[in-house]
Each structure stands twice: as structure tokens, then as C-alpha cells.
Coordinates of C-alpha atoms and ligand atoms in Angstrom, one line a residue:
X1475 CA -7.4 8.9 14.3
X1476 CA -8.4 5.2 14.5
X1477 CA -12.1 5.3 15.0
X1478 CA -14.7 3.3 17.0
X1479 CA -17.1 2.2 14.3
X1480 CA -20.3 0.2 14.0
X1481 CA -18.9 -3.3 14.1
X1482 CA -22.3 -4.9 13.8
X1483 CA -23.2 -3.0 10.7
X1484 CA -19.8 -3.8 9.1
X1485 CA -20.2 -7.5 10.0
X1486 CA -23.7 -7.5 8.4
X1487 CA -22.4 -6.0 5.2
X1488 CA -19.6 -8.5 5.1
X1489 CA -22.0 -11.4 5.6
X1490 CA -24.3 -10.1 2.9
X1491 CA -21.4 -9.8 0.4
X1492 CA -20.2 -13.3 1.3
X1493 CA -23.8 -14.7 0.8
X1494 CA -23.9 -13.2 -2.7
X1495 CA -20.5 -14.7 -3.6
X1496 CA -21.5 -18.1 -2.1
X1497 CA -24.9 -18.0 -4.0
X1498 CA -23.1 -17.4 -7.3
X1499 CA -20.3 -20.0 -6.6
X1500 CA -22.9 -22.7 -5.9
X1501 CA -24.9 -22.1 -9.0
X1502 CA -21.8 -22.3 -11.2
X1503 CA -21.7 -18.6 -12.1
X1504 CA -18.7 -17.0 -13.8
X1505 CA -17.2 -14.4 -11.5
X1506 CA -15.0 -11.5 -12.8
X1507 CA -12.7 -10.0 -10.2
X1508 CA -11.1 -6.6 -10.8
X1509 CA -8.4 -5.2 -8.4
X1510 CA -5.7 -2.6 -8.1
X1511 CA -2.0 -3.1 -8.9
X1512 CA -0.5 -2.2 -5.5
X1513 CA 0.2 -4.7 -2.7
X1514 CA -3.1 -4.1 -1.0
X1515 CA -5.0 -4.7 -4.3
X1516 CA -3.0 -7.8 -5.1
X1517 CA -3.4 -9.2 -1.6
X1518 CA -7.2 -8.5 -1.7
X1519 CA -7.4 -10.2 -5.1
X1520 CA -5.4 -13.2 -3.7
X1521 CA -7.7 -13.6 -0.8
X1522 CA -10.9 -13.4 -2.9
X1523 CA -9.1 -15.8 -5.4
X1524 CA -8.5 -18.3 -2.5
X1525 CA -12.1 -18.0 -1.4
X1526 CA -13.6 -18.5 -4.9
X1527 CA -11.2 -21.4 -5.5
X1528 CA -12.2 -23.1 -2.3
X1529 CA -15.9 -22.6 -3.3
X1530 CA -15.2 -24.2 -6.7
X1531 CA -16.3 -21.1 -8.5
X1532 CA -15.3 -20.3 -12.0
X1533 CA -13.5 -17.0 -12.0
X1534 CA -11.0 -14.7 -13.6
X1535 CA -8.9 -12.0 -11.8
X1536 CA -7.7 -8.9 -13.7
X1537 CA -5.5 -6.2 -12.2
X1538 CA -5.8 -2.6 -13.3
X1539 CA -3.8 0.6 -12.7
X1540 CA -7.0 2.5 -12.1
X1541 CA -10.7 2.1 -12.6
X1542 CA -12.0 4.3 -15.4
X1543 CA -14.5 4.3 -18.2
X1544 CA -12.2 2.3 -20.6
X1545 CA -11.7 -0.4 -18.0
X1546 CA -15.4 -0.6 -17.0
X1547 CA -16.5 -0.7 -20.6
X1548 CA -14.2 -3.7 -21.3
X1549 CA -15.3 -5.4 -18.0
X1550 CA -19.0 -4.9 -18.9
X1551 CA -18.5 -6.7 -22.2
X1552 CA -17.4 -9.9 -20.5
X1553 CA -20.9 -11.1 -19.6
X1554 CA -20.0 -12.4 -16.1
X1555 CA -22.7 -13.3 -13.6
X1556 CA -21.0 -11.6 -10.7
X1557 CA -18.5 -8.7 -10.7
X1558 CA -16.3 -8.2 -7.7
X1559 CA -14.1 -5.1 -7.3
X1560 CA -11.4 -5.1 -4.6
X1561 CA -9.3 -2.1 -3.6
X1562 CA -11.1 0.0 -6.1
X1563 CA -14.7 0.9 -6.8
X1564 CA -16.0 2.9 -3.8
X1565 CA -14.9 6.2 -5.4
X1566 CA -16.3 5.2 -8.7
X1567 CA -19.7 3.7 -7.8
X1568 CA -21.5 6.1 -10.2
X1569 CA -19.4 4.8 -13.1
X1570 CA -19.8 1.2 -12.0
X1571 CA -23.6 1.6 -11.9
X1572 CA -23.5 3.3 -15.3
X1573 CA -21.7 0.3 -16.9
X1574 CA -22.9 -2.6 -14.8
X1575 CA -26.3 -1.4 -13.5
X1576 CA -28.7 -4.3 -13.3
X1577 CA -26.0 -6.9 -12.8
X1578 CA -24.7 -8.3 -9.5
X1579 CA -21.8 -6.3 -8.2
X1580 CA -19.8 -6.7 -5.0
X1581 CA -17.3 -3.9 -4.0
X1582 CA -14.8 -4.6 -1.2
X1583 CA -12.9 -1.4 -0.8
X1584 CA -11.6 1.1 1.7
X1585 CA -11.3 4.3 -0.2
X1586 CA -13.5 7.3 0.6
X1587 CA -16.8 6.4 -1.0
X1588 CA -18.9 8.6 -3.3
X1589 CA -22.7 8.4 -2.7
X1590 CA -24.5 5.9 -4.8
X1591 CA -26.7 2.9 -4.3
X1592 CA -28.2 0.2 -6.4
X1593 CA -30.4 -2.8 -5.7
X1594 CA -27.8 -5.2 -7.1
X1595 CA -24.8 -3.5 -5.4
X1596 CA -23.2 -5.1 -2.3
X1597 CA -20.8 -2.5 -1.1
X1598 CA -18.5 -3.2 1.9
X1599 CA -16.4 -0.2 2.9
X1600 CA -15.2 0.7 6.5
X1601 CA -16.1 4.4 6.0
X1602 CA -19.8 3.5 5.7
X1603 CA -19.6 2.2 9.3
X1604 CA -17.5 4.9 11.0
X1605 CA -14.1 3.2 10.5
X1606 CA -11.2 4.8 8.8
X1607 CA -10.1 3.2 5.6
X1608 CA -6.6 4.7 5.7
X1609 CA -5.8 3.4 9.2
X1610 CA -8.3 0.8 10.5
X1611 CA -8.5 -1.6 7.7
X1612 CA -7.4 -1.9 4.0
X1613 CA -9.1 -3.7 1.1
X1614 CA -7.3 -7.0 1.8
X1615 CA -8.6 -6.8 5.4
X1616 CA -12.2 -6.3 4.1
X1617 CA -11.7 -9.3 1.7
X1618 CA -10.3 -11.3 4.7
X1619 CA -13.4 -10.5 6.8
X1620 CA -15.6 -11.7 3.9
X1621 CA -13.7 -15.0 3.6
X1622 CA -13.6 -15.3 7.4
X1623 CA -17.4 -14.9 7.7
X1624 CA -17.7 -18.3 5.8
X1625 CA -15.6 -20.0 8.4
X1626 CA -12.9 -18.5 10.7
X1627 CA -10.9 -21.7 11.1
X1628 CA -10.9 -22.5 7.4
X1629 CA -9.7 -19.0 6.2
X1630 CA -7.5 -17.8 9.0
X1631 CA -4.5 -18.9 7.0
X1632 CA -5.2 -15.8 4.9
X1633 CA -4.7 -13.4 7.9
X1634 CA -1.0 -12.9 6.9
X1635 CA -2.0 -11.9 3.4
X1636 CA -4.5 -9.3 4.8
X1637 CA -1.7 -8.0 7.0
X1638 CA 0.6 -7.7 3.9
X1639 CA -2.0 -5.4 2.3
X1640 CA -2.4 -3.3 5.3
X1641 CA 1.3 -2.6 5.8
X1642 CA 1.6 -2.1 2.1
X1643 CA -0.8 0.7 2.4
X1644 CA 1.1 2.1 5.4
X1645 CA -1.8 1.7 7.7
X1646 CA 0.8 1.3 10.4
X1647 CA 1.8 5.0 10.1
X1648 CA 1.6 5.8 13.8
X1649 CA 4.4 6.2 16.4
X1650 CA 4.4 2.5 17.3
X1651 CA 4.3 1.4 13.6
X1652 CA 1.5 -0.9 14.8
X1653 CA -1.6 -2.1 13.0
X1654 CA -4.7 -0.9 14.9
X1655 CA -8.5 -0.9 14.6
X1656 CA -9.9 -3.8 12.6
X1657 CA -6.4 -4.6 11.3
X1658 CA -5.5 -5.5 14.9
X1659 CA -8.3 -8.1 15.0
X1660 CA -6.7 -9.7 11.9
X1661 CA -3.3 -9.7 13.6
X1662 CA -4.9 -11.3 16.7
X1663 CA -6.6 -14.0 14.6
X1664 CA -3.2 -14.7 13.1
X1665 CA -1.5 -14.9 16.5
X1666 CA -4.3 -17.1 18.0
X1667 CA -3.9 -19.7 15.2
X1668 CA -0.1 -19.6 15.2
X1669 CA 0.4 -17.9 11.8
X1670 CA 1.7 -14.5 13.1
X1671 CA 4.2 -13.3 15.7
X1672 CA 4.6 -9.6 16.6
X1673 CA 7.6 -8.1 18.3
X1674 CA 9.0 -4.6 18.8
X1675 CA 12.2 -4.3 16.8
X1676 CA 14.3 -2.1 14.6
X1677 CA 12.4 -2.1 11.3
X1678 CA 15.3 -2.6 8.9
X1679 CA 14.1 -4.0 5.6
X1680 CA 15.2 -7.6 5.4
X1681 CA 15.6 -8.3 9.1
X1682 CA 16.0 -12.0 8.7
X1683 CA 17.1 -12.2 5.1
X1684 CA 19.8 -9.6 4.3
X1685 CA 23.2 -8.9 5.7
X1686 CA 22.8 -6.0 8.2
X1687 CA 24.5 -3.4 6.0
X1688 CA 22.3 -4.4 3.0
X1689 CA 19.2 -4.3 5.3
X1690 CA 20.2 -0.8 6.4
X1691 CA 20.7 0.3 2.8
X1692 CA 17.4 -1.3 1.7
X1693 CA 15.4 0.7 4.3
X1694 CA 13.5 3.5 2.7
X1695 CA 10.8 4.0 5.4
X1696 CA 12.0 6.4 6.7
X1697 CA 14.3 7.5 3.8
X1698 CA 17.8 7.9 5.3
X1699 CA 19.9 10.3 3.2
X1700 CA 23.3 8.9 2.5
X1701 CA 22.3 5.4 3.8
X1702 CA 19.1 4.4 1.9
X1703 CA 20.2 2.8 -1.3
X1704 CA 24.0 3.1 -0.4
X1705 CA 25.3 -0.3 0.6
X1706 CA 29.0 0.7 0.6
X1707 CA 28.2 3.7 2.9
X1708 CA 26.2 1.4 5.2
X1709 CA 29.1 -1.1 5.4
X1710 CA 31.5 1.8 6.3
X1711 CA 28.9 3.2 8.8
X1712 CA 28.7 -0.1 10.6
X1713 CA 32.5 -0.5 10.8
X1714 CA 32.8 3.0 12.1
X1715 CA 30.5 2.1 15.1
X1716 CA 32.2 -1.2 15.7
X1717 CA 29.5 -3.6 14.4
X1718 CA 30.7 -6.5 12.2
X1719 CA 28.6 -7.1 9.1
X1720 CA 30.2 -10.6 8.9
X1721 CA 31.0 -13.3 11.3
X1722 CA 34.0 -14.9 9.6
X1723 CA 32.8 -15.3 6.0
X1724 CA 29.2 -15.5 7.0
X1725 CA 27.1 -12.3 6.7
X1726 CA 25.1 -11.4 9.8
X1727 CA 21.5 -10.4 9.6
X1728 CA 19.8 -8.0 12.1
X1729 CA 18.4 -11.0 13.9
X1730 CA 22.0 -12.2 14.5
X1731 CA 22.9 -9.0 16.4
X1732 CA 22.9 -9.0 20.1
X1733 CA 20.5 -6.6 22.0
X1734 CA 23.5 -4.3 22.8
X1735 CA 24.5 -4.2 19.2
X1736 CA 21.0 -3.3 18.1
X1737 CA 20.8 -0.6 20.7
X1738 CA 24.1 0.8 19.5
X1739 CA 23.1 0.7 15.9
X1740 CA 19.9 2.5 16.7
X1741 CA 21.6 5.2 18.8
X1742 CA 24.2 5.8 16.1
X1743 CA 21.7 5.9 13.3
X1744 CA 19.6 8.4 15.3
X1745 CA 22.7 10.6 15.8
X1746 CA 23.4 10.5 12.1
X1747 CA 19.9 11.2 11.0
X1748 CA 19.6 14.1 13.4
X1749 CA 22.8 15.6 11.9
X1750 CA 21.1 15.3 8.5
X1751 CA 18.0 17.2 9.6
X1752 CA 15.6 14.3 9.5
X1753 CA 12.6 14.9 11.8
X1754 CA 12.3 13.0 15.1
X1755 CA 8.9 11.4 14.0
X1756 CA 10.6 9.9 10.9
X1757 CA 13.5 8.7 13.0
X1758 CA 11.3 7.0 15.6
X1759 CA 9.5 5.2 12.8
X1760 CA 12.6 3.0 12.6
X1761 CA 11.3 1.2 15.7
X1762 CA 8.0 -0.5 15.8
X1763 CA 6.0 -3.7 15.4
X1764 CA 7.6 -6.4 13.3
X1765 CA 5.0 -8.8 11.9
X1766 CA 6.6 -12.3 11.3
X1767 CA 4.7 -15.0 9.4
X1768 CA 5.5 -18.3 11.2
X1769 CA 4.2 -20.4 8.3
X1770 CA 6.8 -19.1 5.9
X1771 CA 10.3 -20.6 5.8
X1772 CA 13.1 -18.9 7.7
X1773 CA 15.2 -16.8 5.3
X1774 CA 12.3 -16.3 2.9
X1775 CA 11.3 -12.7 2.1
X1776 CA 7.7 -13.7 2.8
X1777 CA 8.4 -14.2 6.5
X1778 CA 8.3 -10.5 7.2
X1779 CA 5.1 -8.7 6.4
X1780 CA 6.8 -5.5 5.0
X1781 CA 9.1 -7.5 2.8
X1782 CA 6.3 -9.7 1.5
X1783 CA 4.4 -6.5 0.7
X1784 CA 7.3 -4.8 -1.1
X1785 CA 7.9 -8.0 -3.1
X1786 CA 4.3 -8.2 -4.5
X1787 CA 4.1 -4.4 -4.9
X1788 CA 7.0 -4.6 -7.3
X1789 CA 5.3 -7.3 -9.3
X1790 CA 2.2 -5.0 -9.7
X1791 CA 4.3 -2.0 -10.6
X1792 CA 6.5 -3.9 -13.1
X1793 CA 3.6 -5.2 -15.2
X1794 CA 3.7 -8.7 -13.6
X1795 CA 0.7 -8.4 -11.3
X1796 CA -0.2 -12.1 -11.9
X1797 CA 3.0 -13.1 -10.1
X1798 CA 1.9 -11.1 -7.1
X1799 CA -1.5 -12.6 -7.0
X1800 CA -0.1 -16.1 -7.4
X1801 CA 2.3 -15.6 -4.4
X1802 CA -0.7 -14.3 -2.3
X1803 CA -2.6 -17.4 -3.3
X1804 CA 0.2 -19.6 -2.0
X1805 CA 2.6 -20.2 -5.0
X1806 CA 6.0 -20.7 -3.4
X1807 CA 7.7 -22.1 -6.6
X1808 CA 8.3 -20.4 -9.9
X1809 CA 6.1 -17.4 -9.2
X1810 CA 8.0 -16.6 -6.0
X1811 CA 11.4 -17.0 -7.8
X1812 CA 10.3 -14.7 -10.6
X1813 CA 8.8 -12.2 -8.1
X1814 CA 12.1 -12.0 -6.3
X1815 CA 14.0 -11.2 -9.6
X1816 CA 11.3 -8.6 -10.4
X1817 CA 11.8 -7.0 -7.1
X1818 CA 15.6 -6.5 -7.7
X1819 CA 14.9 -4.8 -11.0
X1820 CA 12.2 -2.6 -9.4
X1821 CA 14.5 -1.4 -6.7
X1822 CA 17.0 -0.3 -9.3
X1823 CA 14.4 1.7 -11.2
X1824 CA 12.9 3.4 -8.1
X1825 CA 16.5 4.4 -7.0
X1826 CA 17.0 6.0 -10.4
X1827 CA 13.8 8.0 -10.2
X1828 CA 14.5 9.1 -6.6
X1829 CA 18.0 10.2 -7.6
X1830 CA 16.4 12.3 -10.4
X1831 CA 14.0 14.0 -8.0
X1832 CA 16.8 14.8 -5.5
X1833 CA 19.4 16.0 -8.0
X1834 CA 17.7 17.6 -11.0
X1835 CA 16.9 21.3 -10.4
X1836 CA 13.8 21.1 -12.7
X1837 CA 12.3 18.1 -10.9
X1838 CA 10.6 20.0 -8.0
X1839 CA 8.5 23.1 -8.2
X1840 CA 7.6 25.1 -5.1
X1841 CA 4.1 26.6 -5.3
X1842 CA 2.5 28.7 -2.5
X1843 CA 1.3 25.8 -0.4
X1844 CA 2.4 22.7 -2.2
X1845 CA 5.5 21.1 -3.6
X1846 CA 5.2 19.5 -7.0
X1847 CA 7.4 16.8 -8.6
X1848 CA 7.2 17.3 -12.4
X1849 CA 7.9 13.8 -13.4
X1850 CA 6.1 13.8 -16.8
X1851 CA 8.1 12.0 -19.3
X1852 CA 10.7 10.9 -16.7
X1853 CA 9.0 8.8 -14.0
X1854 CA 7.1 5.6 -14.9
X1855 CA 3.5 6.3 -14.0
X1856 CA 3.2 2.9 -12.3
X1857 CA 6.1 3.7 -10.0
X1858 CA 5.0 7.3 -9.2
X1859 CA 3.0 6.1 -6.1
X1860 CA 6.1 4.5 -4.5
X1861 CA 8.3 7.5 -5.4
X1862 CA 5.8 9.9 -3.9
X1863 CA 5.4 7.8 -0.7
X1864 CA 9.2 7.5 -0.2
X1865 CA 9.8 11.3 -0.7
X1866 CA 6.9 12.3 1.6
X1867 CA 8.0 10.0 4.4
X1868 CA 11.7 11.0 4.1
X1869 CA 11.4 13.5 6.9
X1870 CA 13.1 16.0 4.7
X1871 CA 9.9 17.7 3.5
X1872 CA 7.9 20.4 5.3
X1873 CA 5.1 18.5 6.9
X1874 CA 2.6 21.2 6.2
X1875 CA 3.3 21.3 2.4
X1876 CA 1.7 18.4 0.6
X1877 CA 3.6 16.7 -2.2
X1878 CA 1.9 16.5 -5.6
X1879 CA 3.8 14.2 -8.0
X1880 CA 3.0 13.9 -11.7
X1881 CA 3.9 11.4 -14.4
X1882 CA 2.6 10.8 -18.0
X1883 CA 1.0 7.4 -18.7
X1884 CA 1.2 5.4 -21.9
X1885 CA -2.0 7.0 -23.1
X1886 CA -0.6 10.5 -22.7
X1887 CA -2.8 11.3 -19.7
X1888 CA -1.3 12.6 -16.4
X1889 CA -1.2 10.4 -13.4
X1890 CA -1.1 12.2 -10.0
X1891 CA 0.0 10.9 -6.6
X1892 CA -0.6 13.3 -3.7
X1893 CA 0.8 12.7 -0.2
X1894 CA 0.7 14.6 3.1
X1895 CA 1.6 14.2 6.7
X1896 CA -0.5 13.1 9.8
X1897 CA 0.0 16.6 11.1
X1898 CA -1.6 18.3 8.1
X1899 CA -4.5 15.8 8.3
X1900 CA -5.0 16.7 11.9
X1901 CA -5.4 20.3 10.8
X1902 CA -8.3 19.3 8.5
X1903 CA -6.5 18.6 5.2
X1904 CA -8.3 15.9 3.1
X1905 CA -6.3 15.2 -0.1
X1906 CA -8.9 12.6 -1.3
X1907 CA -11.5 15.4 -1.4
X1908 CA -9.1 17.9 -2.9
X1909 CA -8.0 15.5 -5.7
X1910 CA -11.7 14.7 -6.4
X1911 CA -12.6 18.4 -6.8
X1912 CA -9.5 19.6 -8.6
X1913 CA -9.6 16.7 -11.1
X1914 CA -13.3 17.2 -12.0
X1915 CA -12.5 20.8 -12.7
X1916 CA -10.3 19.7 -15.6
X1917 CA -12.3 16.7 -16.8
X1918 CA -10.4 14.1 -14.8
X1919 CA -11.1 11.8 -11.9
X1920 CA -9.5 11.7 -8.5
X1921 CA -10.0 10.5 -4.9
X1922 CA -8.4 8.3 -2.3
X1923 CA -7.6 8.9 1.4
X1924 CA -7.1 12.1 3.4
X1925 CA -3.4 11.4 3.7
X1926 CA -2.7 9.9 0.3
X1927 CA -4.7 10.4 -2.8
X1928 CA -4.4 10.5 -6.6
X1929 CA -5.9 11.6 -9.8
X1930 CA -5.9 11.0 -13.6
X1931 CA -6.3 14.1 -15.7
X1932 CA -5.8 15.2 -19.2
X1933 CA -2.4 16.8 -19.9
X1934 CA -3.9 20.2 -21.0
X1935 CA -5.5 20.6 -17.6
X1936 CA -2.3 20.3 -15.5
X1937 CA -1.7 24.0 -14.7
X1938 CA -5.3 24.7 -13.7
X1939 CA -5.4 21.5 -11.7
X1940 CA -2.3 22.5 -9.7
X1941 CA -3.5 26.0 -9.1
X1942 CA -6.8 24.7 -7.8
X1943 CA -5.0 22.3 -5.4
X1944 CA -2.7 25.1 -4.3
X1945 CA -5.5 27.3 -3.4
X1946 CA -7.6 24.6 -1.7
X1947 CA -4.6 23.6 0.4
X1948 CA -3.9 27.3 1.2
X1949 CA -7.4 27.8 2.5
X1950 CA -7.0 24.9 4.9
X1951 CA -3.4 25.1 5.9
X1952 CA -2.3 28.6 4.8
X1953 CA 1.0 29.0 2.9
X1954 CA 4.5 28.4 4.2
Ligands
C5P2961 O1 -5.0 2.6 -3.5 P1 -4.5 2.7 -2.1 O2 -5.4 2.9 -1.0 O3 -4.0 1.3 -1.9 O4 -3.1 3.5 -2.0 C1 -2.7 3.9 -0.7 C2 -1.4 4.7 -0.9 O5 -1.4 5.7 0.1 C3 -0.1 3.9 -0.7 O6 0.9 4.3 -1.6 C4 0.3 4.3 0.7 O7 1.7 4.3 0.8 C5 -0.2 5.6 0.9 N1 -0.6 5.9 2.3 C6 0.2 6.7 3.1 N2 -0.1 6.9 4.4 C7 -1.2 6.3 5.0 C8 -2.1 5.5 4.2 C9 -1.7 5.3 2.8 O8 1.2 7.2 2.6 N3 -1.6 6.5 6.3
C5P2962 O1 -1.7 5.8 -7.0 P1 -1.5 6.3 -5.7 O2 -1.0 5.3 -4.7 O3 -0.8 7.6 -5.6 O4 -3.0 6.7 -5.2 C1 -3.2 7.2 -3.9 C2 -4.6 6.9 -3.5 O5 -5.6 7.6 -4.4 C3 -5.0 5.4 -3.7 O6 -5.7 5.0 -2.6 C4 -5.7 5.4 -5.0 O7 -6.6 4.3 -5.1 C5 -6.5 6.7 -5.0 N1 -6.8 7.2 -6.3 C6 -8.1 7.4 -6.7 N2 -8.4 7.9 -8.0 C7 -7.4 8.1 -8.9 C8 -6.1 7.9 -8.5 C9 -5.8 7.4 -7.2 O8 -9.0 7.2 -5.9 N3 -7.8 8.6 -10.1

């Protein structure tokens, strides 16, 4: 589903966006950057922050849960000379133009765009050039290309940050767990300049940093029932297959295991997951491309792209987005330390929500064509996205029944995270479109990608919203 796009057109839009940013930086403008709170949003903001910093621009970065009227109204009151939106904006161009029309706006995004144009709008989005924003490039990649267009040599050090955003958005969701399309060019830049190494490996979380039983327990992509989140069970599992988690007193990491031990571990995990009914596609996603950042210290969670991404994602979702942006901009001191603490707390909270979904009979509702997680009042809306992604990639769900997860936000509105499988997308399902239509029926807003989308709706509209989604999914996929 990776597409051949119009590279020249994309490069031209990238250059024009850079020229606008450069022009403002050189005349001493004040630049306001707005980005999204997940790892791609934080990585994109970090890249734009590094670019603006090196251009000596005066700027301010704010991270938002979602772009809406309230956010845009407050942004518009700031009186900036240039407004940059990263990882948000393309689906909300009408609102942006309503609040910021007549002012200079740069949107660097990868969500399915709505149609809108303005004389003072510089919009860079892969979908406009025939690329796929869910698989070929993410917002941090778009931001990277903008920085790179100034000078490849000067900004290639940001390639790892762009990779962090792409894996955070699961753009590697293919059998090889590999970044493809325009993402691959970023990886190649990183390799060429000695920042990135790629190897095929077992993709346990914490390959270089965690004792192997802890790494196994920390792996949630795919979700492994009985092992994910269960360190003691993982320790017992390793013992039962004759792999030592310790060498003397020293814990062993995955990278300390011999090739034979890794093979054995994989074979036994596969047998175990097959016995638990996990699908073969999910099981195979345990092997794939590991992206290592050679400029990060050995033993640092920032050395592995997926760990880096999880770390900053947790900052965004725990209300400490500034830490995530600081780490992306190169802070390896106090921000990194606090980010690591935040990540531990985040993991505990996610495990609690997942446990609720799995054990509480009222948590999941089966409609004709969709499964709904009724997390209103239980799941923190900022963590809903991660919970939905983990459940939908667990391999335990019916691939042809999309997951719609709900939570209530602090303003009493309903936040929705919708996820489906590559198989359902190949049958024509487009959750971004469905969320957009169903949310507007009830006075909300929605959008996103075909495979993963979301919405924000008023609480009173929930039942009508769900029925509308159920019927739209049924008309594309039928009911099961
Ligand atoms: O706002 P944004 O695009 O960054 O959110 C993307 C969300 O969609 C992430 O939670 C990611 O896990 C999910 N996703 C997915 N499969 C894909 C692409 C994205 O589950 N192929
Ligand atoms: O928040 P979550 O990760 O579930 O969102 C999935 C995708 O849907 C993201 O790409 C997000 O930016 C998008 N989305 C949207 N409009 C909303 C909510 C989410 O475009 N109101």
C-alpha cells in the first residue's frame, strides 16, 4: 500500500514551506508552533524547534491534544507573524483559515486532508502528492524534509528523530516491520551519515537496555497474553526453555544472547502464542527491522527507535509534553531523566487500563460490525490512543471488526480512537472518512488515517455516532 508519488511536487512544496520559515526567521518574526501530543507530534515539533533555533528565530512551541475551535481561538490571539502546525492541521484547514485567514500559516502534516486553500497557506502533506501518510511518511518525516531542504549535511542529525516519529505512528506495520516509502529515504540518510544502523532482529522492547525477561514482558507489539506485562511469568518462561536471564549476578539483555538462543526463544514464543490463539501475522511482527541510533550511548533507551518513541510518547500522554520535545531537541540531562521516570509511571497506568478492558464484562460491547470499548469515566482520554492500538494489534481481535474505543475528556466531551487491520483496509475500509462523517452527524469532528482514526464528539451524540459507524462499516465489510 506504499505508493509511488510525485516526488518533485512534494519536494517543491517542502522548499516553499522552508522558504517561508526562512524568510520569517531572517526578519526577526515571532513564530508560533502547534503540534500534537503523541511521539510523531513531539518529534515533528522537536525537528521544527531545532530548525528555528539554528535559524535564530524567536519561537514558541505548544503541544495540544487535538486541534479544535478552542485551541485555534487561543492561538489566533497570540499575534504571531508565522503559525506552524505539525502533525495536525490537514484535516482542519477550514477551521485554520477561519481563525487565521490572512496570516502566514505553514502546515506540515500527514493526515488525510480536507479540501481548502488560501493565499497565505503553505501546506505540505504526502497525500497531496500521491504518497500515503499512514505508511510512507509521518509528520516528523515531513518536518525533516523541510529542515533537510535547507542543507542535508547540517540537518541529517535529525534523521533519527524523524524515524522515531514514524515508528511511533506504526508506519512500519508491514510483514518486515520496515520503514518504507519516503521514510526509507530518511533511514538511508541516517545510515549514510553514520547515525543509524538497521538489522533484522527479534523486536523485544529494550533489546539493549533491559534484562531479557523484562524485555519480553515489556513487549506489547504484538500483545502477548500471559507474557506482556508479566515479568515473573516471563522469567519462568525463559527458565522453562533453558535460557538464563542472568550470567552470574549480571542480567543478560537480548543482545547478549547467542544466535542459537535467540532462535530458540523465538521458536518457543511462537509455539506459546499459537497455543493462545494469536494470529500468525501478529506473531511474525516479533521479527523485523531494528533501528539503532549510533549517536546515542550504549544502554540508553534512546539508542533504539521504538524505545525512544515510547519514552517521548509517555511524556505527551502524561501531561509532560515539554520533556518529550526537549529530548527530541537533544536534551540528554534532566529532561531525559525525568522522561524515563514518567515512562515507568505511564506503563503502570496503561497496564491498569488494559487489565480493565480484558477483565471487566462491561468494558466491551459487540455491535453488528464493530467492537466498542466503553471507557468513559475509566480510561484517561490521553491514553486511549495507546490502549486502542495495543488491543487492536493484540492478534486476539477479529481483523474484520474495527475497534472503536471511547473515553471522556476533562471537558466532558467524548474522545474516540478507532483502529482496524491492514486486511480490512485492503477491503476498502477507511476509518478516517468514517470518523469524519459520523462525528459531523452529531456535531463533533473526526478524521485521521484509513487504518487508525479518531474523533471528538459531544456526550449526548454517542449512541447515534456508534450506530452510524456500525452501519458504514457494515456496508463496506458486512457483519461478522
Ligand atoms: O495522529 P497520528 O497520525 O499520529 O496517530 C496515529 C495513530 O494511529 C497511532 O496511535 C498509531 O499507533 C496508529 N496507527 C496504526 N497503524 C498504522 C498507522 C497508524 O495503528 N498503520
Ligand atoms: O488519538 P488517536 O491516536 O486515536 O487518533 C488516531 C488518528 O486520528 C490520529 O491520526 C489523529 O490525529 C486523528 N484524529 C483526527 N481528529 C480527531 C481525533 C483524531 O483527525 N478529532
